[in-house]
Short mmCIF file of C-alpha atoms and ligand atoms in Angstrom, two decimals:
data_model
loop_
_atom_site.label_atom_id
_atom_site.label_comp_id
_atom_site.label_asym_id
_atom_site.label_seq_id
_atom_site.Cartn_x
_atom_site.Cartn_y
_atom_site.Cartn_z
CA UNK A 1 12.96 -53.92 -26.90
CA UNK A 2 9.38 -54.16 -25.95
CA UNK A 3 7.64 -51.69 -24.17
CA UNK A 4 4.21 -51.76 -23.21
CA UNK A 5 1.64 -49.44 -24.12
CA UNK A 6 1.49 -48.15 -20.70
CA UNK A 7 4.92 -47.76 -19.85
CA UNK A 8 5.12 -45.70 -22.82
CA UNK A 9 2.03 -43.52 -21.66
CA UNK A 10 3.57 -42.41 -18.50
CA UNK A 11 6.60 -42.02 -20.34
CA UNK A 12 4.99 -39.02 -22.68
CA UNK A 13 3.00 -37.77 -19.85
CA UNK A 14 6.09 -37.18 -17.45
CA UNK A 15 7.73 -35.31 -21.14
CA UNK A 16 4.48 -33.10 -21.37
CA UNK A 17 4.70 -31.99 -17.82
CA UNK A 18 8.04 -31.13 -17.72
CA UNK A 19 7.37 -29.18 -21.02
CA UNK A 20 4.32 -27.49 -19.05
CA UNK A 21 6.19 -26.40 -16.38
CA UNK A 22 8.96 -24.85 -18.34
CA UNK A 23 6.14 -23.19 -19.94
CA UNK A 24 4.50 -21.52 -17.39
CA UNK A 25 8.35 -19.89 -16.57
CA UNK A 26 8.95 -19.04 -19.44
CA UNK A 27 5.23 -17.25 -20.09
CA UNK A 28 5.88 -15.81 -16.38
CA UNK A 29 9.10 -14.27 -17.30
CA UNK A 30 7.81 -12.90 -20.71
CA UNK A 31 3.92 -12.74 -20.90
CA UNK A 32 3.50 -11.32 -17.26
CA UNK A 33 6.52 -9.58 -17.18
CA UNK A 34 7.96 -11.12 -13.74
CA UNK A 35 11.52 -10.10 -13.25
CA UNK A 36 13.77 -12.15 -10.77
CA UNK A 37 15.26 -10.07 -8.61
CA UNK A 38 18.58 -8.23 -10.23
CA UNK A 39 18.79 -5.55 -7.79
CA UNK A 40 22.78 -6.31 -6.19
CA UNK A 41 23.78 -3.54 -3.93
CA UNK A 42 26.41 -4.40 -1.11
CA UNK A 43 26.86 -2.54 2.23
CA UNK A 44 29.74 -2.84 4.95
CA UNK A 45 27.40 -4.65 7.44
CA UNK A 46 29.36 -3.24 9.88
CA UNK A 47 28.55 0.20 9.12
CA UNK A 48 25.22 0.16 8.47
CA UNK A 49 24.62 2.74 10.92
CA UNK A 50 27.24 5.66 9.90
CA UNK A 51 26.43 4.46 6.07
CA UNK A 52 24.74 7.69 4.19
CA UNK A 53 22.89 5.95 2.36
CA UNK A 54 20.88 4.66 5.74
CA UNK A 55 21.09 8.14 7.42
CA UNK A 56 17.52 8.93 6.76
CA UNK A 57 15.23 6.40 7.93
CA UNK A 58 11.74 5.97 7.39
CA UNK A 59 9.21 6.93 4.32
CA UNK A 60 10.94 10.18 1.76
CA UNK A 61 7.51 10.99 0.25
CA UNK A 62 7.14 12.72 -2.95
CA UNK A 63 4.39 13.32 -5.71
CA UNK A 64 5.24 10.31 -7.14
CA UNK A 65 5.55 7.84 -4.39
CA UNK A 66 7.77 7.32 -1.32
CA UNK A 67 10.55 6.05 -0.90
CA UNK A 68 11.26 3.55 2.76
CA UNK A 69 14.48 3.25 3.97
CA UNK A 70 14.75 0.99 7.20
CA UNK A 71 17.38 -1.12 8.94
CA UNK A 72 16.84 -4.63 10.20
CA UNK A 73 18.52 -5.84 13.43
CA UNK A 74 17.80 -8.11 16.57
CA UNK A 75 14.93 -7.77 16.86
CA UNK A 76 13.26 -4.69 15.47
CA UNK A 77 13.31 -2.42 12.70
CA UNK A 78 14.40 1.27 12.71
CA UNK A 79 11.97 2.59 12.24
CA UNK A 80 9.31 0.31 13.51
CA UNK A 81 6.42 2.10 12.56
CA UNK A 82 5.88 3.50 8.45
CA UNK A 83 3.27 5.65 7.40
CA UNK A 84 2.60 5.69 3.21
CA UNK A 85 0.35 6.74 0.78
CA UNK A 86 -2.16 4.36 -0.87
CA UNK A 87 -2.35 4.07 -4.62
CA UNK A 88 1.57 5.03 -5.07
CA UNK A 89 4.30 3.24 -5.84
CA UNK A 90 6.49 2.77 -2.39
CA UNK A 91 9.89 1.60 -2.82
CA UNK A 92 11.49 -0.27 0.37
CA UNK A 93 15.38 0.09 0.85
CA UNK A 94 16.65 -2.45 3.51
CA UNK A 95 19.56 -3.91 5.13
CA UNK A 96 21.07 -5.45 8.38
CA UNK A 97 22.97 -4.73 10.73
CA UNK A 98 23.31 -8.23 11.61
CA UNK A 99 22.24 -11.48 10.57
CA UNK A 100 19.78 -12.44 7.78
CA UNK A 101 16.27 -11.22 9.07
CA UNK A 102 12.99 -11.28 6.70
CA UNK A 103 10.44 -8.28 5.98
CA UNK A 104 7.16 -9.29 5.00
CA UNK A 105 3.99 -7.47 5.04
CA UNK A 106 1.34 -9.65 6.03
CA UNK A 107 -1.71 -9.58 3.63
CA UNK A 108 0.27 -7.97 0.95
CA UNK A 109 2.83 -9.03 -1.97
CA UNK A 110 5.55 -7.16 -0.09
CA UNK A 111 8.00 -9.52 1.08
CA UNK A 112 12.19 -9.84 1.02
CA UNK A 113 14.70 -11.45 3.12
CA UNK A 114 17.47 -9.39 4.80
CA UNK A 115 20.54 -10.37 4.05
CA UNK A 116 24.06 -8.60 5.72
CA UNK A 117 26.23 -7.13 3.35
CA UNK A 118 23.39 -6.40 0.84
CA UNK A 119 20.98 -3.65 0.37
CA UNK A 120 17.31 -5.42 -0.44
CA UNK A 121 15.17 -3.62 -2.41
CA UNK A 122 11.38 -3.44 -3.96
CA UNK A 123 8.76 -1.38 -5.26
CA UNK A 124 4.99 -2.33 -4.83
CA UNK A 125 1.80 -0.69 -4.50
CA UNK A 126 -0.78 -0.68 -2.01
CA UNK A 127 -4.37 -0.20 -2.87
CA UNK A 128 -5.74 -0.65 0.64
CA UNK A 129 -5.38 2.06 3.16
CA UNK A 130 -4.78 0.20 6.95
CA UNK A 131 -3.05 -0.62 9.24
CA UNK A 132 -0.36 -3.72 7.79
CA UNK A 133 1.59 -5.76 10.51
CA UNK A 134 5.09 -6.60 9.38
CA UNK A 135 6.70 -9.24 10.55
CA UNK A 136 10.60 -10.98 10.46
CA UNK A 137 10.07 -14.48 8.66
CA UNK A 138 13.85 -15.89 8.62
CA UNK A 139 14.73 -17.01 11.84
CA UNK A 140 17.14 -14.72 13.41
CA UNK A 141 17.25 -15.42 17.18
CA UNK A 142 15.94 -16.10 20.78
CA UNK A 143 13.57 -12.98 20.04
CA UNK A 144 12.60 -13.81 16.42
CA UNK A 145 9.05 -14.13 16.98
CA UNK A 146 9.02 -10.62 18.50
CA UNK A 147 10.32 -8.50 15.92
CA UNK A 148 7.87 -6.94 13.74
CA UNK A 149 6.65 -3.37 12.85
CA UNK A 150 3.81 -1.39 11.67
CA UNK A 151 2.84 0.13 8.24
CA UNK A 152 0.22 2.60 7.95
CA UNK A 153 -1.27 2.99 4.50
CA UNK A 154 -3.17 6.45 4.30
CA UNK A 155 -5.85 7.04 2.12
CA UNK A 156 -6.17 9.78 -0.49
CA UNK A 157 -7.13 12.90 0.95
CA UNK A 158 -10.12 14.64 -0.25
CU1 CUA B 29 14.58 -11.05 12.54
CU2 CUA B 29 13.57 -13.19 12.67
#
């Protein structure tokens, strides 16, 4: 079989980018230390609101951090306005109490979906003290577009 020198050309490029691309995952899972997300937690969706571990909304702030526990529904959050620390590591416990709903913080890498059933969870820093507008990014309704909430990133006191 003949093929010609270009066909073979495209041939090895299209191998060498599929390599490259499996490289860059694999470097991103091991060189940079990205983790896919392995936190699996479930919750009766239907008792979000008597569950204990959702008792206590809002930041739990301690010398290490905080910790941000807040339920999704249509179309808020409880709470629906945060107040943190800047510089320490915040870790955001959510869930639903009824369909999928998103939490992203706009301008920041802070960002999960919402899913019943499941507790969501992340850690992340902010470095900026402001005012951060969160918003619901998974469609969840007539309303969708409305539901958002407000974090407040303090600055270190002096
Ligand atoms: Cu909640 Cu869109």
């Amino acid at each position: 079989m003949n093929v010609s020198f270009y066909e073979k050309l495209w041939m090895w490029a299209s191998g060498a980018l599929i390599i490259a691309f499996v490289t860059t995952i694999l470097v991103g899972l091991a060189g940079s230390a990205l983790q896919p997300p392995s936190h699996v937690e479930t919750i009766d969706p239907t008792k979000v609101w008597s569950d204990g571990r959702f008792q206590h909304r809002g930041a739990t702030l301690t010398p290490d951090g905080a910790t941000v526990v807040i339920i999704a529904m249509m179309f808020a959050y409880q709470p629906a306005e945060i107040h943190v620390a800047a510089g320490k590591p915040v870790t955001f416990r959510l869930t639903s109490a009824d369909v999928t709903h998103g939490f992203s913080i706009v301008g920041t890498n802070g960002n999960t979906m919402v899913v019943p059933g499941y507790i969501s969870q992340f850690t992340t820093v902010f470095h900026t003290p402001g005012e951060y507008l969160v918003v619901c990014n998974e469609y969840c309704g007539l309303s969708h577009h409305l539901m958002s909430a407000k974090l407040i990133v303090e600055g270190a006191q002096p």
